[in-house]
Amino acid sequence: MNGETRRPLTVRVAGWSAAHPWRAIIGWFLLVALCLGVGAAVGTHGASTEDYRVGEAGRAEAMAAAGDLQRRPVEYVTVRARSGPLDEAAARAVVKDLIARMTALPEVAHVDPPVRSLDGSVLRVDVTMKGEELDARKHVDALLDQTSQVQKEYPNLVVEETGSPSISKGVDKQRGDDLALSEAITLPITLVTLLLVFGSVVMAGVPLLLALSSIAAAMGLGMMVSHIVPDAGVGNNVILLIGMAVGVDYTLFYLKREREERARAGGRLSPEAVVEIAAATSGHAVVVSGLAVIISTATLYLAGDIVFASLATGTIVVVLVAVVSSLTVLPALLVKIGRRAARRRRPVAPKRARTSRVWSALLRPASTHPAITLCLSVLVMVALALPALGMQLRVLNKDSHSREIPALQVYDRQTAAFPELLVQHQVVVRSEPGQAAEVARALRDLAQRAQADPLFAKHAKARESADGRVSVLELSTPFRLSSPKARESLDRLRDDYLPATVSRLPGVEAAVTGDVARDADYLANQDAKLPLVVGFLLLATFVMSVVMFRSLVLGLVGIALNLLSAAGAFGLLVVFFQHGLASVLFGFDPSATSAIGSRVPLFLFVILFGLSMDYQVFVVSRIREAVMRGVPTRQAVVDGIGTSAGVVTSAAIVMVTVFAAFVFLHLAEMKQIGFSLATAVLLDAFVIRVLILPSAMTLLGRAVWWPFHPAPHGVPAPGGVTTRV
């Protein structure tokens, strides 16, 4: 077997790229353009209503759809006086004009007669749109335009519109504005951080360039992949969030090693040779880290949820692209920069990477008093994690969205006048055609029981399919969607009224859906899948660690450290968001801080395990290199962590900057995700890797490598030749 085939794949790829830099650079940017072009051509395939169905609510919606009685998208237009009593004549004219305009629109299925509020001050017109709920946001502009025209013609009255389609459109617009804001925050801060790390505009621009190009390529690929795994509307958010962090992170690992090896060689090695050494070490670590994130994130598919699947797909795509860019175009860029630097500089004496005085001081407790340092550090992390035991999860919905969205401001005014619109339950019944009369009587009985209950409003509306097989009863609750009373009304309906009425009929299938039922069933489904996802994640992390480091002990240590990091972040998340400290310190809307988003913990748990492996792989790889050179494990821990501390710190600062920017976005889930990721990275970089990991490895000594202690030998040099260091 020749030397070329013995060289690792990362070295062979980097070698080709270094030998043909312009081909690699041009090829990369052509690939980015191709991904964007094809992605734009095929477009994004969004998730459909069926993709979100889970539990009893999903079963009820499927039954209703079979009878063509599924919930339709509805826009509500209200008419009220600017001040004083409502002008009846003017109001009737507005309603007549509005109904005529809406009925003429091709997007509208039908318009209901006006409804008056209990105090008589507001009129409401319900406009039912064609198509599915999720598609209506694309066509709601036509309705909003007509409402705006009516408002212009009747300036003395207030004519305004809201509904799920217009609210969804407002949320989408805010999400897009937030993406632009996060870019405006993270790009300059990341550039300044990289300038401080490298002291060169050119070198600082390389990580930023590759991160942005990787994000662009990933967004194009994400559009293509959405035709296999539908996008739930969060794909680009997660691509930007994770892509900026790992894109800069991976490039930084590679760049710092290249500069270290260049300084070590003192100008005696060519730029191509230096790049190959970096590819054999940090390039390998980048591949392993990326693989760890991808495998960890893939466990989200086990949750059987379209949003988690969309989050996983976005993360996997952007991490994969970031790894490819680090292995292909980055070596080419470094060779071009290295050649330019070689022409300007004279040869210098070789330099070894050394631990700075600051990091020597920070690492001293772990090396001199490992037992005390380990115990105190773990106690601190456990104390930070304790509040997580009281974590309360909630599906974030209309109640938690930013009130800067105009449609939500109208929604609040409208539900104050018509509280029955706050929550609506749909009881769906499927039976044989001959049972239609029995079902109708049972539903009337159910409606009477509910209307006599203070948990329900005096509103009931029944519908029946053309073949008489499916019936739907709509009941209202005058409480906010996320309130305990709304959930209590659902439990009363499912546990008491339904079994006592409709469910008693033989051969009849009944189920309840609605916004409250969807949220409750979603949480129940997530709780049921949680052990499966976490179990596979822990197993995958353990196996990856054992395979990477050939040590069962390090596999167990890695899991323990990742659990500590995630638990500490969760504890701080509860303190800041569930207990409201974020509202006090940052002025966040209390609606975004009263509970933790239902998807946040599981997504964070998976992502944090993957990102924690970045530092674990990079740091432990340096320690292992030292051991393989014959350095005792105790000293190798100090040397490995000390020489990698600078790049880990730089990478952590960049990651924290990127994640922290999401705290100041509007969407509550993005605030919580950004905060938790930023907090976890800080804890991981400055507590786990500086105090706990070195303390544990120092105490374990040679046992940390059990059962395969690495035998001392050389490190790979360019061309596949092994040399001793």
XYZ file of C-alpha atoms in Angstrom:
725
model
C 0.000 0.000 0.000
C 1.511 3.346 -0.997
C 1.853 6.448 1.173
C -1.041 8.265 -0.497
C -3.602 5.629 0.442
C -2.334 5.538 4.034
C -2.948 9.256 4.474
C -6.227 10.201 6.165
C -9.032 11.438 3.949
C -8.856 14.912 5.519
C -5.184 15.166 4.523
C -5.800 13.918 0.981
C -8.646 16.390 0.440
C -6.609 19.240 1.921
C -3.609 18.198 -0.168
C -5.580 18.394 -3.394
C -7.094 21.719 -2.378
C -3.664 23.104 -1.450
C -2.197 21.927 -4.759
C -5.071 23.419 -6.796
C -6.168 26.461 -4.737
C -7.964 28.395 -7.464
C -9.929 25.328 -8.570
C -10.997 24.697 -4.975
C -11.966 28.324 -4.313
C -13.877 28.800 -7.561
C -15.475 25.369 -7.212
C -16.708 26.180 -3.715
C -18.385 29.440 -4.648
C -19.887 27.835 -7.759
C -21.326 25.161 -5.462
C -22.791 27.829 -3.177
C -24.352 29.612 -6.165
C -25.697 26.294 -7.497
C -27.300 25.423 -4.146
C -28.943 28.835 -3.920
C -30.070 28.756 -7.548
C -31.586 25.278 -7.428
C -33.116 25.992 -4.023
C -34.758 29.165 -5.280
C -36.010 27.317 -8.369
C -37.675 24.472 -6.461
C -38.795 26.673 -3.549
C -39.558 25.646 0.004
C -42.119 22.939 0.648
C -43.869 23.909 3.854
C -45.462 21.524 6.297
C -49.166 20.868 5.806
C -51.880 20.723 8.440
C -51.700 16.925 8.451
C -48.021 17.051 9.429
C -48.894 18.661 12.773
C -51.558 16.171 13.848
C -50.802 14.281 17.063
C -52.830 12.468 19.686
C -56.585 12.727 20.142
C -56.670 16.215 18.623
C -55.003 14.913 15.466
C -57.444 12.009 15.291
C -60.393 14.406 15.643
C -59.042 16.634 12.874
C -58.603 13.646 10.554
C -62.229 12.583 11.190
C -63.489 16.108 10.560
C -61.491 16.350 7.325
C -62.999 13.059 6.126
C -66.423 14.676 6.401
C -65.220 17.972 4.885
C -65.841 19.639 8.256
C -62.232 20.514 9.102
C -61.549 23.856 10.722
C -61.261 26.525 8.060
C -59.103 29.655 8.235
C -61.239 32.573 9.444
C -60.503 36.303 9.472
C -62.533 38.515 11.802
C -63.278 42.123 10.864
C -64.565 44.358 13.633
C -66.288 47.749 13.375
C -66.385 50.149 16.342
C -66.611 53.861 17.051
C -63.471 55.919 17.578
C -65.158 57.426 20.610
C -68.624 57.412 22.092
C -71.491 55.161 20.996
C -71.481 53.324 17.685
C -73.210 55.134 14.784
C -75.685 52.447 13.728
C -76.353 53.792 10.224
C -72.658 54.197 9.447
C -71.893 50.780 10.919
C -74.535 49.088 8.749
C -73.115 50.809 5.668
C -69.609 49.612 6.559
C -70.780 46.041 7.095
C -72.724 46.005 3.826
C -69.726 47.350 1.885
C -67.363 44.956 3.627
C -69.497 41.868 2.976
C -69.838 42.785 -0.698
C -66.082 43.265 -1.080
C -65.138 40.071 0.749
C -67.723 37.909 -1.015
C -66.285 38.961 -4.376
C -62.767 37.757 -3.497
C -61.690 34.366 -4.943
C -59.862 33.602 -1.680
C -63.110 33.740 0.331
C -65.406 30.739 0.814
C -68.246 32.569 2.565
C -69.034 35.551 4.802
C -71.280 35.244 7.860
C -73.854 37.870 8.924
C -72.544 40.430 11.448
C -72.444 39.601 15.166
C -72.798 42.239 17.884
C -70.796 42.263 21.117
C -72.646 41.925 24.416
C -72.364 45.644 25.181
C -73.427 46.541 21.631
C -70.348 48.680 20.930
C -68.676 46.413 18.341
C -69.863 44.592 15.230
C -67.961 41.564 13.940
C -67.970 40.013 10.466
C -66.525 36.487 10.114
C -64.842 35.809 6.753
C -64.035 32.138 6.059
C -61.218 31.580 3.582
C -60.706 28.711 1.166
C -57.976 26.109 1.601
C -56.049 24.929 4.649
C -55.180 26.954 7.716
C -51.441 26.956 7.020
C -51.855 28.104 3.415
C -54.203 30.986 4.231
C -51.365 33.297 5.340
C -50.164 33.388 1.725
C -53.496 34.767 0.505
C -54.664 36.916 3.388
C -53.241 40.127 1.876
C -56.238 40.394 -0.437
C -58.596 40.484 2.567
C -56.427 42.943 4.475
C -56.393 45.245 1.428
C -60.188 45.322 1.282
C -60.425 46.039 5.009
C -57.937 48.867 4.544
C -59.996 50.304 1.674
C -63.167 50.235 3.762
C -61.332 51.974 6.612
C -60.273 54.765 4.238
C -63.843 55.278 3.056
C -65.229 55.409 6.605
C -62.574 57.285 8.629
C -64.989 58.087 11.478
C -65.169 54.404 12.438
C -62.434 51.901 13.293
C -62.421 48.957 10.886
C -59.729 46.382 11.650
C -58.997 42.748 10.893
C -57.346 39.836 12.647
C -57.423 36.051 12.611
C -55.023 33.129 12.481
C -53.952 33.826 8.854
C -53.101 37.502 9.457
C -51.438 36.701 12.808
C -49.347 33.980 11.158
C -48.354 36.397 8.430
C -47.343 38.940 11.051
C -45.273 36.350 12.912
C -43.548 35.349 9.654
C -42.702 38.965 8.895
C -41.367 39.483 12.403
C -39.276 36.321 12.088
C -37.761 37.663 8.867
C -37.039 41.032 10.462
C -35.466 39.218 13.398
C -33.143 37.292 11.093
C -31.943 40.554 9.582
C -31.495 42.033 13.069
C -29.483 39.041 14.299
C -27.189 39.351 11.290
C -26.723 43.070 11.961
C -25.753 42.289 15.567
C -23.581 39.214 15.107
C -21.559 40.098 12.004
C -19.726 43.190 13.324
C -19.175 41.708 16.792
C -17.876 38.455 15.308
C -15.550 40.393 13.007
C -14.156 42.438 15.917
C -13.640 39.249 17.951
C -11.763 37.603 15.094
C -9.664 40.722 14.576
C -8.597 40.539 18.210
C -7.775 36.846 17.825
C -5.780 37.095 14.590
C -4.741 40.742 14.394
C -5.332 40.660 10.647
C -8.294 41.732 8.568
C -7.554 39.035 5.994
C -7.341 36.213 8.529
C -10.386 37.513 10.414
C -12.374 37.675 7.195
C -11.759 34.025 6.298
C -13.949 32.466 9.057
C -16.671 35.021 8.436
C -16.590 34.448 4.679
C -16.810 30.680 5.035
C -19.557 30.878 7.668
C -21.708 33.157 5.506
C -21.134 31.127 2.351
C -21.920 27.914 4.256
C -25.155 29.461 5.537
C -26.096 30.534 1.998
C -25.423 27.059 0.603
C -27.295 25.444 3.496
C -30.355 27.641 2.934
C -30.416 26.561 -0.717
C -29.989 22.912 0.225
C -32.622 23.331 2.920
C -35.149 24.381 0.275
C -34.377 21.231 -1.707
C -34.481 18.930 1.324
C -37.825 20.448 2.379
C -39.420 18.432 -0.437
C -38.414 15.320 1.533
C -38.768 16.661 5.094
C -41.262 19.572 5.015
C -40.132 22.819 6.601
C -42.166 23.938 9.614
C -41.081 27.559 9.146
C -38.023 27.341 11.410
C -35.445 26.058 8.926
C -33.721 29.348 8.110
C -33.746 30.427 11.761
C -31.834 27.364 12.885
C -29.509 27.458 9.860
C -28.491 31.004 10.742
C -28.282 30.277 14.482
C -26.171 27.118 14.216
C -24.431 27.903 10.937
C -22.866 31.135 12.126
C -21.620 29.471 15.297
C -20.158 26.236 13.920
C -19.047 27.828 10.644
C -16.757 30.225 12.492
C -15.926 27.587 15.128
C -14.644 24.940 12.696
C -12.690 27.463 10.645
C -11.179 28.895 13.808
C -9.958 25.469 14.976
C -8.307 24.873 11.605
C -6.828 28.382 11.305
C -5.334 28.441 14.778
C -3.657 25.061 14.234
C -2.299 26.202 10.865
C -0.806 29.307 12.445
C 0.602 27.266 15.312
C 2.270 24.810 12.928
C 3.580 27.652 10.778
C 5.161 29.258 13.851
C 6.530 25.877 14.951
C 8.172 25.368 11.547
C 9.658 28.878 11.499
C 9.274 29.187 7.746
C 11.026 25.879 7.015
C 7.865 24.183 5.704
C 5.882 25.205 2.649
C 2.327 26.549 3.093
C 1.056 23.303 1.534
C 2.913 21.186 4.097
C 1.651 23.287 7.006
C -1.936 22.995 5.758
C -1.621 19.212 5.561
C -0.431 19.013 9.161
C -3.419 21.130 10.221
C -5.687 18.842 8.180
C -4.303 15.754 9.918
C -4.982 17.217 13.361
C -7.582 19.981 13.533
C -9.124 18.912 10.220
C -9.748 15.479 11.702
C -11.179 17.089 14.865
C -13.551 19.205 12.731
C -14.859 16.112 10.941
C -15.362 14.259 14.214
C -17.036 17.278 15.850
C -19.346 17.787 12.900
C -20.226 14.104 12.867
C -20.996 14.290 16.589
C -23.373 17.227 16.086
C -25.052 15.515 13.135
C -25.567 12.196 14.934
C -26.774 13.931 18.105
C -29.206 16.126 16.199
C -30.545 13.202 14.167
C -32.062 11.781 17.366
C -34.672 14.558 17.113
C -36.296 12.617 14.259
C -37.286 10.003 16.859
C -39.636 12.564 18.440
C -42.044 12.055 15.525
C -42.761 15.787 15.369
C -42.613 17.959 12.262
C -41.085 20.951 14.073
C -38.306 18.850 15.621
C -37.722 17.195 12.249
C -37.426 20.634 10.631
C -35.004 21.812 13.337
C -32.922 18.655 12.931
C -32.808 18.966 9.153
C -31.674 22.593 9.230
C -28.964 21.833 11.789
C -27.674 18.740 9.975
C -27.553 20.481 6.598
C -25.663 23.556 7.821
C -23.190 21.542 9.939
C -22.476 19.235 7.018
C -21.863 22.196 4.711
C -19.628 23.889 7.318
C -17.505 20.739 7.639
C -17.178 20.444 3.855
C -16.116 24.082 3.537
C -13.471 23.638 6.255
C -11.998 20.606 4.495
C -12.089 21.853 0.906
C -11.961 25.582 0.319
C -10.294 26.571 3.611
C -6.972 24.804 2.836
C -6.913 26.560 -0.549
C -7.460 29.969 1.047
C -4.764 29.285 3.652
C -2.256 28.293 0.984
C -2.913 31.493 -0.959
C -2.576 33.560 2.225
C 0.502 31.560 3.302
C 2.269 32.080 -0.003
C 1.590 35.781 0.184
C 2.935 35.920 3.750
C 6.014 33.863 2.815
C 6.997 36.400 0.158
C 6.855 39.222 2.706
C 8.541 37.617 5.707
C 12.007 36.371 6.469
C 12.519 32.939 8.020
C 12.261 32.981 11.811
C 13.282 30.572 14.525
C 10.777 27.779 15.184
C 8.388 28.391 18.050
C 6.453 25.965 20.167
C 2.890 26.581 21.263
C 2.942 27.651 24.884
C 0.394 28.124 27.584
C -0.168 31.785 28.457
C 0.322 33.001 32.000
C -3.404 33.663 32.333
C -4.342 30.131 31.370
C -1.551 28.686 33.483
C -3.104 30.471 36.460
C -6.620 29.274 35.582
C -5.468 25.677 35.184
C -3.360 25.646 38.369
C -6.234 24.644 40.727
C -7.099 21.634 38.563
C -3.485 20.469 38.381
C -2.425 21.181 41.975
C -5.660 20.471 43.905
C -7.745 18.334 41.504
C -10.014 16.726 44.114
C -11.048 20.002 45.761
C -11.416 21.737 42.386
C -13.551 18.908 41.027
C -15.854 18.803 44.053
C -16.377 22.563 44.239
C -16.935 22.923 40.473
C -19.449 20.096 40.369
C -21.292 21.540 43.371
C -21.534 24.910 41.620
C -22.921 23.274 38.470
C -25.421 21.232 40.490
C -26.547 24.381 42.311
C -27.095 26.131 38.984
C -29.078 23.128 37.743
C -31.434 22.797 40.725
C -34.075 25.320 39.485
C -34.548 23.120 36.412
C -36.423 20.640 38.618
C -39.320 23.110 38.692
C -39.388 23.730 34.932
C -42.887 24.299 33.532
C -43.376 23.688 29.825
C -45.963 25.403 27.646
C -46.669 25.455 23.941
C -45.894 29.057 23.013
C -48.821 30.510 21.082
C -50.802 33.728 20.573
C -50.520 34.524 24.266
C -46.712 34.591 24.141
C -46.135 36.300 20.781
C -44.886 39.874 20.683
C -47.642 42.477 20.810
C -45.703 44.574 18.300
C -47.485 42.534 15.616
C -50.488 44.687 14.519
C -52.785 41.669 14.039
C -52.200 40.639 17.655
C -53.045 44.114 18.913
C -56.346 43.820 17.042
C -56.778 40.293 18.432
C -56.511 41.578 22.004
C -59.110 44.286 21.374
C -61.381 41.847 19.578
C -61.286 39.138 22.254
C -62.015 41.776 24.899
C -65.267 42.489 23.046
C -65.935 38.858 22.048
C -64.371 36.616 24.760
C -65.943 33.542 23.173
C -63.264 33.801 20.446
C -60.423 33.226 22.915
C -60.694 29.418 22.946
C -62.830 27.109 20.885
C -63.169 23.347 21.336
C -64.401 21.118 18.533
C -66.088 17.844 19.442
C -65.892 15.559 16.396
C -68.110 12.471 16.163
C -67.992 9.714 13.543
C -70.904 7.269 13.309
C -73.030 5.286 10.903
C -75.607 7.293 8.859
C -78.492 5.642 10.685
C -77.240 7.050 13.996
C -77.387 10.697 12.919
C -80.460 11.464 15.014
C -79.000 9.808 18.137
C -75.721 11.672 17.694
C -77.575 14.979 17.272
C -79.498 14.418 20.528
C -76.307 13.449 22.381
C -74.517 16.559 21.112
C -77.427 18.763 22.210
C -77.196 17.173 25.653
C -73.445 17.809 25.720
C -73.939 21.449 24.663
C -76.533 22.022 27.405
C -74.194 20.598 30.053
C -71.317 22.794 28.848
C -73.409 25.966 28.640
C -74.511 25.463 32.225
C -70.854 25.246 33.287
C -69.015 28.546 34.055
C -65.935 27.131 32.302
C -67.760 27.503 28.974
C -69.312 30.428 27.105
C -72.945 30.552 25.947
C -71.932 29.540 22.470
C -72.550 26.260 20.676
C -72.607 25.544 16.968
C -73.231 22.113 15.407
C -72.511 20.961 11.862
C -73.037 17.691 10.025
C -71.403 16.181 6.930
C -73.422 15.607 3.775
C -73.500 11.831 4.306
C -74.443 12.151 7.982
C -71.402 10.179 9.149
C -69.468 13.034 10.765
C -70.740 15.723 13.138
C -68.875 18.622 14.772
C -69.955 20.597 17.829
C -68.112 23.835 18.503
C -67.936 25.101 22.084
C -66.210 28.204 23.427
C -64.323 29.047 26.600
C -63.924 32.701 27.691
C -60.375 32.237 29.001
C -56.975 32.783 27.455
C -55.442 29.919 25.524
C -52.620 29.248 27.998
C -54.685 29.751 31.153
C -55.330 26.924 33.645
C -59.083 27.506 33.201
C -58.851 26.792 29.474
C -57.033 23.522 30.159
C -59.572 22.678 32.877
C -62.406 23.173 30.377
C -60.731 20.677 28.021
C -60.347 18.111 30.797
C -63.982 18.606 31.823
C -65.077 18.082 28.244
C -62.972 14.980 27.636
C -63.280 13.321 31.031
C -66.871 14.142 32.042
C -69.212 15.462 29.356
C -68.063 13.352 26.407
C -68.211 9.975 28.248
C -71.627 10.894 29.691
C -73.175 11.745 26.319
C -71.781 10.921 22.881
C -69.298 8.217 23.877
C -72.128 6.150 25.396
C -73.570 5.494 21.942
C -72.521 2.090 20.526
C -70.231 2.128 17.480
C -69.567 5.859 17.763
C -66.078 7.378 17.785
C -65.659 10.808 19.392
C -62.654 13.055 20.000
C -61.945 16.671 20.939
C -59.650 19.081 19.135
C -59.015 22.817 19.151
C -56.052 24.988 20.115
C -56.021 23.890 23.770
C -56.392 20.227 22.809
C -53.598 20.535 20.243
C -51.246 22.022 22.816
C -52.122 19.440 25.477
C -51.722 16.499 23.110
C -48.498 17.923 21.734
C -46.974 18.064 25.224
C -48.203 14.553 25.989
C -46.710 13.223 22.748
C -43.407 14.954 23.475
C -43.287 13.529 27.003
C -43.924 10.049 25.621
C -41.074 10.320 23.076
C -38.621 12.013 25.458
C -37.122 8.802 26.969
C -36.545 7.383 23.474
C -34.770 10.507 22.191
C -32.663 11.016 25.323
C -31.778 7.319 25.520
C -30.537 7.179 21.934
C -28.700 10.469 22.401
C -26.802 9.236 25.456
C -25.990 5.951 23.741
C -24.815 7.687 20.554
C -22.665 10.143 22.521
C -21.079 7.352 24.518
C -20.317 5.244 21.440
C -18.864 8.240 19.565
C -16.609 9.148 22.493
C -15.371 5.565 22.876
C -14.670 5.236 19.153
C -12.947 8.642 18.963
C -10.705 8.292 21.999
C -10.626 4.477 22.374
C -11.541 4.881 26.029
C -14.611 3.680 27.902
C -13.741 6.008 30.759
C -13.700 9.089 28.521
C -17.041 7.993 27.070
C -18.604 8.044 30.526
C -16.825 11.268 31.496
C -18.047 12.942 28.302
C -21.675 12.060 29.029
C -21.390 13.271 32.622
C -19.854 16.592 31.566
C -22.438 17.172 28.838
C -25.243 16.456 31.315
C -23.755 18.939 33.778
C -23.434 21.612 31.095
C -27.013 21.137 29.851
C -28.454 20.964 33.382
C -26.705 24.188 34.422
C -28.040 25.981 31.348
C -31.568 24.699 32.026
C -31.424 25.899 35.619
C -30.440 29.414 34.555
C -33.116 29.309 31.830
C -35.786 28.662 34.458
C -34.492 31.452 36.715
C -34.347 34.034 33.937
C -37.421 33.140 31.899
C -39.844 31.139 34.024
C -39.222 33.153 37.187
C -39.117 36.431 35.251
C -35.592 37.693 35.952
C -35.181 38.392 32.232
C -38.169 40.741 32.364
C -36.620 42.618 35.285
C -33.124 42.889 33.796
C -33.881 43.196 30.085
C -37.476 44.438 30.027
C -38.761 41.381 28.149
C -42.508 40.999 27.768
C -43.748 38.888 30.718
C -45.787 36.804 28.269
C -42.489 35.429 26.931
C -41.087 34.684 30.372
C -43.895 33.016 32.308
C -43.054 29.490 31.114
C -40.546 27.593 29.000
C -41.430 26.796 25.392
C -42.336 23.128 25.049
C -39.834 22.508 22.255
C -36.968 24.387 23.872
C -35.582 21.833 26.390
C -35.436 18.846 24.043
C -33.962 20.840 21.159
C -31.402 22.426 23.477
C -30.524 19.115 25.109
C -29.730 17.562 21.746
C -27.883 20.575 20.314
C -25.889 21.154 23.500
C -24.701 17.563 23.490
C -23.480 18.040 19.932
C -21.829 21.408 20.532
C -20.210 20.223 23.780
C -18.522 17.511 21.753
C -16.777 20.281 19.775
C -14.732 21.341 22.772
C -14.426 17.789 24.078
C -12.975 16.546 20.796
C -10.659 19.513 20.305
C -9.307 19.586 23.869
C -8.995 15.830 24.441
C -7.392 15.394 21.015
C -4.614 17.781 22.051
C -4.176 15.911 25.337
C -4.041 12.595 23.493
C -1.437 13.991 21.079
C 0.760 14.878 24.039
C 0.321 11.405 25.579
C 1.246 9.818 22.259
C 4.478 11.845 22.340
C 5.315 10.203 25.628
C 4.169 12.981 27.971
C 2.673 11.687 31.268
C -1.101 12.084 31.422
C -0.996 14.623 34.277
C 1.326 16.933 32.346
C -0.427 16.175 29.047
C -3.679 17.500 30.520
C -2.031 20.813 31.403
C -0.217 21.052 28.063
C -3.210 20.000 25.955
C -5.726 22.285 27.608
C -3.218 25.126 27.893
C -2.270 25.109 24.206
C -5.896 24.795 23.099
C -7.274 27.297 25.610
C -6.842 30.311 23.355
C -8.756 28.860 20.419
C -11.455 27.400 22.703
C -11.885 30.820 24.307
C -12.052 32.561 20.942
C -14.549 30.031 19.607
C -16.640 30.342 22.764
C -16.737 34.135 22.495
C -17.897 33.907 18.888
C -20.557 31.319 19.758
C -21.794 33.290 22.746
C -22.015 36.434 20.601
C -24.052 34.658 17.943
C -26.384 32.959 20.409
C -26.797 36.002 22.669
C -28.001 38.061 19.699
C -31.063 35.810 19.526
C -32.040 36.820 23.058
C -33.079 40.211 21.723
C -35.356 38.857 18.998
C -39.135 38.924 19.382
C -40.070 35.242 19.278
C -40.102 33.827 22.811
C -38.698 30.442 21.790
C -35.753 32.052 19.995
C -35.051 34.194 23.070
C -34.962 31.118 25.275
C -32.907 29.045 22.839
C -30.376 31.842 22.321
C -30.036 32.446 26.064
C -29.590 28.768 26.887
C -27.044 28.125 24.155
C -24.996 31.184 25.108
C -25.088 30.221 28.789
C -24.205 26.582 28.099
C -21.221 27.530 25.922
C -19.885 29.843 28.639
C -20.255 27.150 31.289
C -18.759 24.528 29.000
C -15.737 26.596 27.976
C -14.856 28.172 31.319
C -16.068 25.696 33.952
C -16.323 22.251 32.357
C -13.168 22.389 30.186
C -11.006 24.501 32.513
C -11.928 23.124 35.931
C -13.914 19.888 35.850
C -12.375 18.060 32.852
C -8.707 18.626 33.812
C -9.437 17.825 37.466
C -11.145 14.555 36.553
C -8.454 13.523 34.064
C -5.674 14.431 36.509
C -7.250 12.325 39.255
C -7.832 9.381 36.907
C -4.327 9.518 35.462
C -3.533 6.609 33.124
C -6.915 5.058 33.970
C -8.633 7.728 31.873
C -7.467 5.885 28.735
C -8.749 2.464 29.846
C -8.781 -0.032 28.240
C -6.574 1.185 25.342
C -3.813 3.439 26.650
C -2.298 5.257 23.630
C 1.226 4.032 22.948
C 3.810 6.807 22.484
C 4.761 7.361 18.853
C 5.176 10.175 16.362
C 2.638 12.531 14.839
C 1.763 12.545 11.138
C 3.743 14.883 8.966
C 3.060 15.987 5.379
C 3.225 13.243 2.830
C 2.172 10.567 5.279
C 5.615 10.368 6.923
C 5.628 9.892 10.675
C 8.068 11.970 12.668
C 8.682 12.282 16.385
C 8.062 15.643 17.949
